[in-house]
PDB file of C-alpha atoms and ligand atoms in Angstrom:
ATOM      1  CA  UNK A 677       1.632   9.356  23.185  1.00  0.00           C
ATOM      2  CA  UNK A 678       3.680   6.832  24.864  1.00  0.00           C
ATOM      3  CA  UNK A 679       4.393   3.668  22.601  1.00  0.00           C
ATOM      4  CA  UNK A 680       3.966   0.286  24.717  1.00  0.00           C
ATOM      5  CA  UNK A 681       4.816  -3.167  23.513  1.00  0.00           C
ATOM      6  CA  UNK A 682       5.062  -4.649  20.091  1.00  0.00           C
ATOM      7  CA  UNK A 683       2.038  -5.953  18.476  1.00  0.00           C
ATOM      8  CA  UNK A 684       3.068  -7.633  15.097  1.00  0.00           C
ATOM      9  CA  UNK A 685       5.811  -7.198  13.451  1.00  0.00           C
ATOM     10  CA  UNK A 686       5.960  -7.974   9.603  1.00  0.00           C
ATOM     11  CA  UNK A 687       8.095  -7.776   6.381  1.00  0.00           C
ATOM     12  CA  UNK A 688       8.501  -4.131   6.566  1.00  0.00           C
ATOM     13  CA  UNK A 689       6.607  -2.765   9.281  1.00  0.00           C
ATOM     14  CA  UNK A 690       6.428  -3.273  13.161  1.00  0.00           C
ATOM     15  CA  UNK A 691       3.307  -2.251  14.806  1.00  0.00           C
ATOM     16  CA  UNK A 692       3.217  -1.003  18.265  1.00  0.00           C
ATOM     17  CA  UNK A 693       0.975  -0.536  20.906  1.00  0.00           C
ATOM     18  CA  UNK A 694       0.025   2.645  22.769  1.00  0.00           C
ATOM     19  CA  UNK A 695      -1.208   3.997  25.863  1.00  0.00           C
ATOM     20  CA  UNK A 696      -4.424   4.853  24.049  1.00  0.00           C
ATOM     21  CA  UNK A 697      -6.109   1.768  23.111  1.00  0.00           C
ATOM     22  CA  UNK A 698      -7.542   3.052  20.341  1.00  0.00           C
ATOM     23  CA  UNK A 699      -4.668   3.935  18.577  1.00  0.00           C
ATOM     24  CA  UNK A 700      -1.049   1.765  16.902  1.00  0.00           C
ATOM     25  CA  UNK A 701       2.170   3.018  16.115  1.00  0.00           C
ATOM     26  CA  UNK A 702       3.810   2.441  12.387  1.00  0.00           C
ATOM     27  CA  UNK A 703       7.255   1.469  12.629  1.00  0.00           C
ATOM     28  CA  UNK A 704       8.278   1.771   8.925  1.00  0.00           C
ATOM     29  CA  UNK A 705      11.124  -0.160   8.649  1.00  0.00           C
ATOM     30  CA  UNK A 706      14.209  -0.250   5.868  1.00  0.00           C
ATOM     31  CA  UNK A 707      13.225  -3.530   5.155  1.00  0.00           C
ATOM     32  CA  UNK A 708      12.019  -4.837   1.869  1.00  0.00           C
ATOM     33  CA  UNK A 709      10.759  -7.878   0.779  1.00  0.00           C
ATOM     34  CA  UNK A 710       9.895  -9.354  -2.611  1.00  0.00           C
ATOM     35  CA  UNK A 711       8.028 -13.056  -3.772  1.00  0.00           C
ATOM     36  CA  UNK A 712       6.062 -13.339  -0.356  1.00  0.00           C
ATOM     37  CA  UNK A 713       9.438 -12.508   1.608  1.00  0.00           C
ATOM     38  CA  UNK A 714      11.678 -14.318  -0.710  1.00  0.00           C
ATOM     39  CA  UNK A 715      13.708 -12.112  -1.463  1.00  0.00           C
ATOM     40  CA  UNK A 716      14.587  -9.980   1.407  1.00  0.00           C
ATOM     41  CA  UNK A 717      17.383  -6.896   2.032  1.00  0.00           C
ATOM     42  CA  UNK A 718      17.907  -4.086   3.998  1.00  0.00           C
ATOM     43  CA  UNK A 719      17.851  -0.087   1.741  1.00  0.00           C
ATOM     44  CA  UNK A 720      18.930   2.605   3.624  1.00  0.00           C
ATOM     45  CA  UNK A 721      15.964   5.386   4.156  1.00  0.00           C
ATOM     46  CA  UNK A 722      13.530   3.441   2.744  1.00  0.00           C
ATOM     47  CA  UNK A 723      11.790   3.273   6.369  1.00  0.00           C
ATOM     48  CA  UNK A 724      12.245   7.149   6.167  1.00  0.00           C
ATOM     49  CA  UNK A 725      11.141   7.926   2.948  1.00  0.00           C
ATOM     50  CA  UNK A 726       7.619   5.295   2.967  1.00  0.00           C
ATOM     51  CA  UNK A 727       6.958   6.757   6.287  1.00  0.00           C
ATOM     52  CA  UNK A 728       6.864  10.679   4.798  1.00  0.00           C
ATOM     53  CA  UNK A 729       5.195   9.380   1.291  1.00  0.00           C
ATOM     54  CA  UNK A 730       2.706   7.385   3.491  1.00  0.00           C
ATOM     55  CA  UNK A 731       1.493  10.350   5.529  1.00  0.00           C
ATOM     56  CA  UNK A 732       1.238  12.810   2.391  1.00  0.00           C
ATOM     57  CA  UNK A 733      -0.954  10.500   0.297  1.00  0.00           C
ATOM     58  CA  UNK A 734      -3.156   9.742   3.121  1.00  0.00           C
ATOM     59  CA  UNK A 735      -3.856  13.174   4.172  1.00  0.00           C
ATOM     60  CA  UNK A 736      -4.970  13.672   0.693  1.00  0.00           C
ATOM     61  CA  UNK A 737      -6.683  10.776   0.577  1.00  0.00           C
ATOM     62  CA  UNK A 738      -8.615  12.124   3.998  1.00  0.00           C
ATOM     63  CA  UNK A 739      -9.387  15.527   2.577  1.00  0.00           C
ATOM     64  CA  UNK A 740     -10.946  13.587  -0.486  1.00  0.00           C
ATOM     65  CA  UNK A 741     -13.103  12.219   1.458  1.00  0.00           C
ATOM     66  CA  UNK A 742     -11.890   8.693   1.647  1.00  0.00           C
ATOM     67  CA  UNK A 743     -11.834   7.937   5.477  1.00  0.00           C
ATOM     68  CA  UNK A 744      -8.253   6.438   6.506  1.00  0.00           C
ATOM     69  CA  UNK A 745      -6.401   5.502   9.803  1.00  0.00           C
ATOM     70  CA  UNK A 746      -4.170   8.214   9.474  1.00  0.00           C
ATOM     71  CA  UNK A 747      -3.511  10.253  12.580  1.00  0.00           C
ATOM     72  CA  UNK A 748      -0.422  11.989  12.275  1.00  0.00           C
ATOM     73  CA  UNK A 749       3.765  11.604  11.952  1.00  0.00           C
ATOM     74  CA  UNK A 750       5.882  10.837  14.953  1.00  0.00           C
ATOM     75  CA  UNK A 751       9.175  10.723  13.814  1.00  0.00           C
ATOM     76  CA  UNK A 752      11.530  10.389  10.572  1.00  0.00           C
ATOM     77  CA  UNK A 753      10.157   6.753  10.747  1.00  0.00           C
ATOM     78  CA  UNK A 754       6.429   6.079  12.668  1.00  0.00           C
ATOM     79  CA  UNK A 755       3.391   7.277  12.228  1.00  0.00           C
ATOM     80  CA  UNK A 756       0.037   7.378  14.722  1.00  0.00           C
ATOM     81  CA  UNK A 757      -2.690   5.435  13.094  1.00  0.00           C
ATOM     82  CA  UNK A 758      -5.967   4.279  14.745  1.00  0.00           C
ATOM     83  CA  UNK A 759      -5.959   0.854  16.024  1.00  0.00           C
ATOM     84  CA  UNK A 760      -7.944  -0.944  13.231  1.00  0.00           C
ATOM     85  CA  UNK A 761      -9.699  -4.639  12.754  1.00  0.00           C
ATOM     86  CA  UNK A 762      -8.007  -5.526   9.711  1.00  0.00           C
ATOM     87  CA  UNK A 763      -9.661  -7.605   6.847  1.00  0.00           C
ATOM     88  CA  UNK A 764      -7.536 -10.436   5.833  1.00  0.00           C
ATOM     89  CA  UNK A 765      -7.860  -9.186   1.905  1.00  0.00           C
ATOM     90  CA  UNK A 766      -5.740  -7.050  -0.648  1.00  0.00           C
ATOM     91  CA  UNK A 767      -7.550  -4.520  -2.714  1.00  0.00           C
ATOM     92  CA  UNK A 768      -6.192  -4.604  -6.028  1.00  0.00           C
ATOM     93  CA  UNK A 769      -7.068  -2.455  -9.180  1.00  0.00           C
ATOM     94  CA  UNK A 770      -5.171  -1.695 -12.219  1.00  0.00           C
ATOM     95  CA  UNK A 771      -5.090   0.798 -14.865  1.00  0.00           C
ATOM     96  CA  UNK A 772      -2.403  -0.709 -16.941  1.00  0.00           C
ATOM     97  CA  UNK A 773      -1.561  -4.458 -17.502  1.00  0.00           C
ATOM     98  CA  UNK A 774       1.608  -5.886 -16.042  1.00  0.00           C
ATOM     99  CA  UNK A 775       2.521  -8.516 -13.333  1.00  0.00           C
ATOM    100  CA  UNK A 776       0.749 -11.367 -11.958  1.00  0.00           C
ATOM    101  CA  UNK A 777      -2.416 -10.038 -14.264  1.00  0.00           C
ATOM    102  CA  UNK A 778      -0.063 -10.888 -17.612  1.00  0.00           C
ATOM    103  CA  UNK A 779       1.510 -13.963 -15.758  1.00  0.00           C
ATOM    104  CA  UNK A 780      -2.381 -15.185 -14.819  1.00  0.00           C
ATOM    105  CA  UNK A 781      -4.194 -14.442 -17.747  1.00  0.00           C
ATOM    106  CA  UNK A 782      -1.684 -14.286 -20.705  1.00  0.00           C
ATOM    107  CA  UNK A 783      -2.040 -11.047 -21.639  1.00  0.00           C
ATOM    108  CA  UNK A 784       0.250  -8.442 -22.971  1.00  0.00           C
ATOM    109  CA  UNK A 785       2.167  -6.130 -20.870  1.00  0.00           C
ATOM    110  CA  UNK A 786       1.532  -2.277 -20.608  1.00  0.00           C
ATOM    111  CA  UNK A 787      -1.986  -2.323 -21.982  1.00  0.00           C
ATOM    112  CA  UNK A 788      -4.323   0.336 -21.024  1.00  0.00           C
ATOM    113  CA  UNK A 789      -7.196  -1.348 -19.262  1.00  0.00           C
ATOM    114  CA  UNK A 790     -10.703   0.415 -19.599  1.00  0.00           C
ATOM    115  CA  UNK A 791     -12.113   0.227 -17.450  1.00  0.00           C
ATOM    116  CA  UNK A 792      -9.467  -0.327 -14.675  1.00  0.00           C
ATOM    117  CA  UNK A 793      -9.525  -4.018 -13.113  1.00  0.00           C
ATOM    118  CA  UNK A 794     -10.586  -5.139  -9.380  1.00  0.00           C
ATOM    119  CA  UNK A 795      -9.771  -7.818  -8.107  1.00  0.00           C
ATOM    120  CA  UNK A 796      -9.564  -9.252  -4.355  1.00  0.00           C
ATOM    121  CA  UNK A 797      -6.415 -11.261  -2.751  1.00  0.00           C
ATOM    122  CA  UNK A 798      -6.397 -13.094   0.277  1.00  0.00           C
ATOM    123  CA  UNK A 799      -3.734 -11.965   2.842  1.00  0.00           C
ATOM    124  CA  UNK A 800      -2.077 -15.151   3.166  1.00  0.00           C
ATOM    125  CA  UNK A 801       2.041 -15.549   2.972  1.00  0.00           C
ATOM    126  CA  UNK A 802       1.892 -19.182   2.611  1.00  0.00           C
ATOM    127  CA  UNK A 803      -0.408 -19.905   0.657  1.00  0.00           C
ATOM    128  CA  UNK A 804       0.746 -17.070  -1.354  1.00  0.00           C
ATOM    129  CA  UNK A 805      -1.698 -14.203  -1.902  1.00  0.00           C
ATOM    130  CA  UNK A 806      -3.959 -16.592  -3.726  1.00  0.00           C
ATOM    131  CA  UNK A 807      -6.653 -14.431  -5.825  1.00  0.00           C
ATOM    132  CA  UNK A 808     -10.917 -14.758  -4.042  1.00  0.00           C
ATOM    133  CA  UNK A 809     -13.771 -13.488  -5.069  1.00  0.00           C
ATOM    134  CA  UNK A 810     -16.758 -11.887  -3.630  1.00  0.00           C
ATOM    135  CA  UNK A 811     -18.474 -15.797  -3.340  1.00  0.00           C
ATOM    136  CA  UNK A 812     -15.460 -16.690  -1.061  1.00  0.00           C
ATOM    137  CA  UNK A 813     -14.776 -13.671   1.072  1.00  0.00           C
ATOM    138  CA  UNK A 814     -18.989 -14.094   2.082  1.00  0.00           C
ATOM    139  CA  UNK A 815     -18.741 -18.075   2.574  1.00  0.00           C
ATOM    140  CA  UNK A 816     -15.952 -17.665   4.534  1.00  0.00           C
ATOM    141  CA  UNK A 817     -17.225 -14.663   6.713  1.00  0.00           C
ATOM    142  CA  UNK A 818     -13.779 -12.715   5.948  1.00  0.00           C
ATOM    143  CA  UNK A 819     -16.204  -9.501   4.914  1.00  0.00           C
ATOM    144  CA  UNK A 820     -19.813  -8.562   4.835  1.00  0.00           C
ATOM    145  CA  UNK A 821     -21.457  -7.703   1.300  1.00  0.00           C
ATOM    146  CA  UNK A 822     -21.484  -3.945   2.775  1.00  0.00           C
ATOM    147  CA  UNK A 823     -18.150  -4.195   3.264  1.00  0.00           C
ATOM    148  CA  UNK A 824     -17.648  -5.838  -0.249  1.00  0.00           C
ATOM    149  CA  UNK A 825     -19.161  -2.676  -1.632  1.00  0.00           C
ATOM    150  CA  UNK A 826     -17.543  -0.677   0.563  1.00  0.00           C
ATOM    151  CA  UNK A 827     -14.344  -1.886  -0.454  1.00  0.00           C
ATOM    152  CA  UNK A 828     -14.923  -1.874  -4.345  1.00  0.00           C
ATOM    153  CA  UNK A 829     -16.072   2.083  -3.899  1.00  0.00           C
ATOM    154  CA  UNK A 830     -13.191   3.467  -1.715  1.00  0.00           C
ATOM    155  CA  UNK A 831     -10.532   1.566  -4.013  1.00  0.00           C
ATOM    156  CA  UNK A 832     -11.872   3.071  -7.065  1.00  0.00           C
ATOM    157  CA  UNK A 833     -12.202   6.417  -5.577  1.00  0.00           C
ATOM    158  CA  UNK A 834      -8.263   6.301  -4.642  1.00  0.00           C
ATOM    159  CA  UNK A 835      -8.296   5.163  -8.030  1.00  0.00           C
ATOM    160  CA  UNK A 836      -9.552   8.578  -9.823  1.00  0.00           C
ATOM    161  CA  UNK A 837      -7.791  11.306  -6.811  1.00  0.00           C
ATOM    162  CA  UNK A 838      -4.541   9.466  -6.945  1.00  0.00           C
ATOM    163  CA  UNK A 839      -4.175   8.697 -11.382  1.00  0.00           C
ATOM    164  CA  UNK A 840      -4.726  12.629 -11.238  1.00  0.00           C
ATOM    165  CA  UNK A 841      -2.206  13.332  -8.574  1.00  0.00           C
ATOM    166  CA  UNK A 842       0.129  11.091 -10.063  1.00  0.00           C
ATOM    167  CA  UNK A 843      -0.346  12.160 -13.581  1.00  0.00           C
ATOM    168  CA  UNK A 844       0.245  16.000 -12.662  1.00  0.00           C
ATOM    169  CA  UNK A 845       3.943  15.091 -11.879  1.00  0.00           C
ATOM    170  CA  UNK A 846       4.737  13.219 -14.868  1.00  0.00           C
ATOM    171  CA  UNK A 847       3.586   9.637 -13.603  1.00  0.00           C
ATOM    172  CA  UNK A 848       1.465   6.839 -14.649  1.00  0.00           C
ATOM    173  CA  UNK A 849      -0.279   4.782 -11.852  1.00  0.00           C
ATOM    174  CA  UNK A 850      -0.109   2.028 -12.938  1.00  0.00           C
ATOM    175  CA  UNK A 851      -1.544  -0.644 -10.464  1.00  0.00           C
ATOM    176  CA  UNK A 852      -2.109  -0.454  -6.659  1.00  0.00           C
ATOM    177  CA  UNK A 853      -2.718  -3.010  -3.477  1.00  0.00           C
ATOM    178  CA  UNK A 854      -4.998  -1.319  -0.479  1.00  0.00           C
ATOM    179  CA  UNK A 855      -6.366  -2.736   2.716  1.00  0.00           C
ATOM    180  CA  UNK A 856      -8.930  -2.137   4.889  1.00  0.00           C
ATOM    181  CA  UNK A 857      -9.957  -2.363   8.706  1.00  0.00           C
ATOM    182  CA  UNK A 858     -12.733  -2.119  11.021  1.00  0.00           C
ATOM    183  CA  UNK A 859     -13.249   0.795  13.080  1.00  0.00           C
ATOM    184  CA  UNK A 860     -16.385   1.957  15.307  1.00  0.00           C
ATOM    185  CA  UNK A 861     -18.762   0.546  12.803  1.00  0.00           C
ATOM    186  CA  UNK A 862     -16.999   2.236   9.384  1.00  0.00           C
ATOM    187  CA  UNK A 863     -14.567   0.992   7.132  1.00  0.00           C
ATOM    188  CA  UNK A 864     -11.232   2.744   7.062  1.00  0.00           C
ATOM    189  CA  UNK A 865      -8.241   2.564   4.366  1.00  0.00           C
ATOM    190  CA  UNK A 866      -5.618   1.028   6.729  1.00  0.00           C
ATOM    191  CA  UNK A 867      -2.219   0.124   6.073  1.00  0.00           C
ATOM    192  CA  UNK A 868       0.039   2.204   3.602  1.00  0.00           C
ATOM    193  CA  UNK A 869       0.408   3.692   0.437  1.00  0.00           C
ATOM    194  CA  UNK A 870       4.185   4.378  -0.801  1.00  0.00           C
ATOM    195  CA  UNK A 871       5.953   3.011  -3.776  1.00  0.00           C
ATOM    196  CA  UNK A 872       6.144  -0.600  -1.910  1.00  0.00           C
ATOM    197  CA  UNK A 873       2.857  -1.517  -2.499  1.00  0.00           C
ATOM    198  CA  UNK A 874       1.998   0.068  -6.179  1.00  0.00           C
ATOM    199  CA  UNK A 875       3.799   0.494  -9.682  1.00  0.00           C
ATOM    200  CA  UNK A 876       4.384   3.811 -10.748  1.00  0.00           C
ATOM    201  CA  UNK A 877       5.766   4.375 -14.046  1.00  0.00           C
ATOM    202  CA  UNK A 878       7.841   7.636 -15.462  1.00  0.00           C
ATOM    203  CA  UNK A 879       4.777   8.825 -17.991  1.00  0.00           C
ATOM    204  CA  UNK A 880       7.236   9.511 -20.947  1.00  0.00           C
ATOM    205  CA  UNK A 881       9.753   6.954 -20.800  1.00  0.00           C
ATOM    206  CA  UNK A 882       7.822   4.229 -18.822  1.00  0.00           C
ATOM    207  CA  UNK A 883      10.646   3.981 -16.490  1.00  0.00           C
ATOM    208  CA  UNK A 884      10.053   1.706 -13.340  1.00  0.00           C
ATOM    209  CA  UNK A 885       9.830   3.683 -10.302  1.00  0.00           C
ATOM    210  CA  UNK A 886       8.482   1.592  -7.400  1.00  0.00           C
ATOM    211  CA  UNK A 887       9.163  -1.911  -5.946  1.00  0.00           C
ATOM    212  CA  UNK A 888       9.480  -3.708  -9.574  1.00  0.00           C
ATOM    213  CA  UNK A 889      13.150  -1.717  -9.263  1.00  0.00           C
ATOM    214  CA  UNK A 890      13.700  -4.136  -6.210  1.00  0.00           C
ATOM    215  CA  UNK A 891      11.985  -7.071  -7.596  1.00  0.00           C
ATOM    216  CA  UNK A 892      14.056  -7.089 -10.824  1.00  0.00           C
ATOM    217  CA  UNK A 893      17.285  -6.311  -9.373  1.00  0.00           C
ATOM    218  CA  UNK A 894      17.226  -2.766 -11.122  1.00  0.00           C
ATOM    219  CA  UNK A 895      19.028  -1.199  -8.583  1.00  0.00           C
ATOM    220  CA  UNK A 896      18.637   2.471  -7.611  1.00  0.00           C
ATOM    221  CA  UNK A 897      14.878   1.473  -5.191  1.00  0.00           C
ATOM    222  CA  UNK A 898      15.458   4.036  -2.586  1.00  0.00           C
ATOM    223  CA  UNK A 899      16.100   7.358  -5.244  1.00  0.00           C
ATOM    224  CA  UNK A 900      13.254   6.095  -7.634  1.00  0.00           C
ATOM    225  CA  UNK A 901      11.023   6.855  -4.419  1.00  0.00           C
ATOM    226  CA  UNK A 902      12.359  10.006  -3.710  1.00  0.00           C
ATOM    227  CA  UNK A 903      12.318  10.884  -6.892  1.00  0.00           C
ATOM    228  CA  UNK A 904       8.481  10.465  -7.001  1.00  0.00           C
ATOM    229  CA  UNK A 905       8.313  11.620  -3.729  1.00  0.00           C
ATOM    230  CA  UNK A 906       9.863  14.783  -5.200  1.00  0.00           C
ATOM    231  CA  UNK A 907       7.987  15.375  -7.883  1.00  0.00           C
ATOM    232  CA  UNK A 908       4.816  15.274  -5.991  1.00  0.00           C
ATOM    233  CA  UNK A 909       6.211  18.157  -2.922  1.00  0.00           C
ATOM    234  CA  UNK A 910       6.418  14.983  -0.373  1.00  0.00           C
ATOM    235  CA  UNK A 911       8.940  16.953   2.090  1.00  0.00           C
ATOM    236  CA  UNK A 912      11.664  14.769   3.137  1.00  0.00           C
ATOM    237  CA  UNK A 913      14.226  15.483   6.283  1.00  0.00           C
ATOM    238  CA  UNK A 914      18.038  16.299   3.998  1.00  0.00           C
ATOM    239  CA  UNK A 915      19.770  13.884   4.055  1.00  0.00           C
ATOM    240  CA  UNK A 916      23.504  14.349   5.778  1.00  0.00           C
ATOM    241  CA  UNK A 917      26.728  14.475   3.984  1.00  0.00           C
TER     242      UNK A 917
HETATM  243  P1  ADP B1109       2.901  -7.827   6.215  1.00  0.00           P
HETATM  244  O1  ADP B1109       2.030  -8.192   7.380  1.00  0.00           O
HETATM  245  O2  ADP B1109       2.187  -8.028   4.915  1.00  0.00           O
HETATM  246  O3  ADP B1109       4.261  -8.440   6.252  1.00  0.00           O
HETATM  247  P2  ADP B1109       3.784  -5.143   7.101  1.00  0.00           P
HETATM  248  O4  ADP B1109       5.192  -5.455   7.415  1.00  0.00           O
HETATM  249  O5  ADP B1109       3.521  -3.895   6.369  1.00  0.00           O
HETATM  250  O6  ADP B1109       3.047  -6.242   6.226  1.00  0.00           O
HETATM  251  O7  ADP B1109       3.017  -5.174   8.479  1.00  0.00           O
HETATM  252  C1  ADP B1109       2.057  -4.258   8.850  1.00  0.00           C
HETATM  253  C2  ADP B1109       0.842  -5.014   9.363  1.00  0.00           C
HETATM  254  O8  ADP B1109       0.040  -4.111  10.089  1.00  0.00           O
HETATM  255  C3  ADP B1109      -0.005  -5.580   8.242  1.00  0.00           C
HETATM  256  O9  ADP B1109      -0.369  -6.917   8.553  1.00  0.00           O
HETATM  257  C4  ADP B1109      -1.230  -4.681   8.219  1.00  0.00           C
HETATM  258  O10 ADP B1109      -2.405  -5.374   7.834  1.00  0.00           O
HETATM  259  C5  ADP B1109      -1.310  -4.228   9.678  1.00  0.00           C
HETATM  260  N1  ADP B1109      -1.927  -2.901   9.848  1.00  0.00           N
HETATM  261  C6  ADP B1109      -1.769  -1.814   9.056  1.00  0.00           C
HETATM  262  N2  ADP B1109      -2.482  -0.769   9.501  1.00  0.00           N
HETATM  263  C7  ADP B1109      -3.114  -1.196  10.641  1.00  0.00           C
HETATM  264  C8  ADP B1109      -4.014  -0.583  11.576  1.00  0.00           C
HETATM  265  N3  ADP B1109      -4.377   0.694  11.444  1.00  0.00           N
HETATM  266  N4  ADP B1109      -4.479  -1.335  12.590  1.00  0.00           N
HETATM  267  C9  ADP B1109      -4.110  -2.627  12.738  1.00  0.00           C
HETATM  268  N5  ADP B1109      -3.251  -3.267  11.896  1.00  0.00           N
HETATM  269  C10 ADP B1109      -2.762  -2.558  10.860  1.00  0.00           C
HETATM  270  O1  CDP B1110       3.857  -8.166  -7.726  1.00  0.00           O
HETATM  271  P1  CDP B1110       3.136  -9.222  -8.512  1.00  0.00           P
HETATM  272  O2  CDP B1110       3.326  -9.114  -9.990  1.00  0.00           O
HETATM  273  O3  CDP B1110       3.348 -10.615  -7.975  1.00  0.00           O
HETATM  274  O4  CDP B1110       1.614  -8.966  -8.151  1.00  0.00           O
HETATM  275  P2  CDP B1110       0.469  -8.101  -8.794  1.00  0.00           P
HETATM  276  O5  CDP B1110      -0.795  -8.865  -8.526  1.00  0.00           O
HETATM  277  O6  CDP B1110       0.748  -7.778 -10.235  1.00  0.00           O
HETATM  278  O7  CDP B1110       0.465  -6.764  -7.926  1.00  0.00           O
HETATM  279  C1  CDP B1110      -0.448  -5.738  -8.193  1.00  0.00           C
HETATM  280  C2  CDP B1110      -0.130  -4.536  -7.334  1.00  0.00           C
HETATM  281  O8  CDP B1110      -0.390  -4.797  -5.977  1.00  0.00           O
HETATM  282  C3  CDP B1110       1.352  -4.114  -7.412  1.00  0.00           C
HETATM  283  O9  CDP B1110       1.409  -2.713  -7.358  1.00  0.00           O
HETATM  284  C4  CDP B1110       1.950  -4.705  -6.143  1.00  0.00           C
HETATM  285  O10 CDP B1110       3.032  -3.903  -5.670  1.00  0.00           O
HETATM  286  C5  CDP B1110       0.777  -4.661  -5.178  1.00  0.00           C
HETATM  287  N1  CDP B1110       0.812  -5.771  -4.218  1.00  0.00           N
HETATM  288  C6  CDP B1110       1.225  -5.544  -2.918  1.00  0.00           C
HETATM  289  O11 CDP B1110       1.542  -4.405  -2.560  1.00  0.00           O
HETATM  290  N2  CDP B1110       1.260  -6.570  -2.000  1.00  0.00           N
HETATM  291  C7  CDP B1110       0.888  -7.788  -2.355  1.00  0.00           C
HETATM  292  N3  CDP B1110       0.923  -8.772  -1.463  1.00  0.00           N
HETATM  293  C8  CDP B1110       0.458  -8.044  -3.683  1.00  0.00           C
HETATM  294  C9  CDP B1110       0.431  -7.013  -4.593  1.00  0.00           C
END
């Protein structure tokens, strides 16, 4: 697989063509970006570290039966993924109430929420992730009501293999972003799923262990991921002295 010329490179990824048009290389970067790319710094391994996590909760995801773009790992820090048509929309559910869902709608933090909450974002930097629902994403063509459904039924499936993967190694999941592309006439989870993109909370101390470390200046980002990725037998290169 020979990688060709860069597609589109964003806050922490750079995507790269291949000699197979069918298929993209994931450049995970050490990059990391908070508040729509805000707030913006460089962690050592993080590229490293997303790039393993990525690979070992999408082959679960793919043996589940949710289909993904996953192909395979490259090196320390890309990935082969198919080449997808990517919705412009964020997938959002959440099994416990924190973030913009407190800041939106007033209500407490840390509350279990039965049954979990959906809810659809536009991919959109600018204007800044604003929240859509199904009326907009069909007026504006950005999705098909199959696709809707589609959608709404892989994200809660995620929802039930990965609460149980998470909660046999001591964590809560706690909220979670997904995406999803077009791909010979089936929807496929694209994108990634590592500590960057949901909250994952210790399950007896509630201890922040996922990008809320970055976005509050807790410090310590890089070994709260390995740390999960430790607990669930993510293998990870040593590191060198
Ligand atoms: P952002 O664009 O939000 O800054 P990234 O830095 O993670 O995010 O960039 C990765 C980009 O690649 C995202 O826009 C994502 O939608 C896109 N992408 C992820 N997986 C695929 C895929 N399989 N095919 C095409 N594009 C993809
Ligand atoms: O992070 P913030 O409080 O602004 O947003 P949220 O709506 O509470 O985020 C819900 C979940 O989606 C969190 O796990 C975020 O990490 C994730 N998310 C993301 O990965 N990318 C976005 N653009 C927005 C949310």
């Amino acid at each position: 697989m020979k990688k060709q010329s860069e597609l589109y490179s964003g806050k922490a990824k750079t995507v790269y063509t291949t000699d197979d048009p069918e298929k993209l290389i994931l450049h995970f970067r050490n990059d990391t970006s908070a508040f729509d790319g805000e707030k913006l710094q460089k962690l050592e391994r993080k590229g490293m570290v997303n790039n393993y996590f990525n690979a070992f909760i999408m082959q679960k995801l793919q043996a589940a039966g949710v289909p993904t773009h996953f192909e395979k790992l490259l090196s320390e820090d890309e990935s082969l993924v198919k080449k997808l048509d990517m919705l412009p929309i964020e997938c959002v559910v959440r099994n416990i109430s924190t973030g913009s869902l407190c800041r939106r709608l007033g209500v407490e933090e840390g509350l279990d929420l039965d049954p979990p909450t959906f809810e659809f974002f536009l991919k959109n930097d600018e204007l800044h992730d604003p929240m859509i629902n199904d009326s907009h994403i069909l007026t504006f063509k950005w999705a098909t009501q199959a696709e809707i459904d589609r959608m709404k039924e892989l994200t809660f499936k995620v929802n039930g293999l990965l609460k149980a993967l998470f909660a046999d190694a001591g964590l809560l999941l706690v909220d979670y972003k997904l995406e999803f592309g077009r791909y010979q006439g089936d929807l496929l989870l694209g994108d990634e799923f590592t500590p960057d993109g949901c909250r994952l909370w210790d399950a007896e101390t509630r201890e922040k262990l996922d990008k809320d470390r970055f976005r509050q200046g807790l410090g310590g980002v890089v070994e709260a991921y390995e740390e999960v990725a430790r607990r669930l037998g993510v293998e990870l290169p040593e590191v060198s002295a």
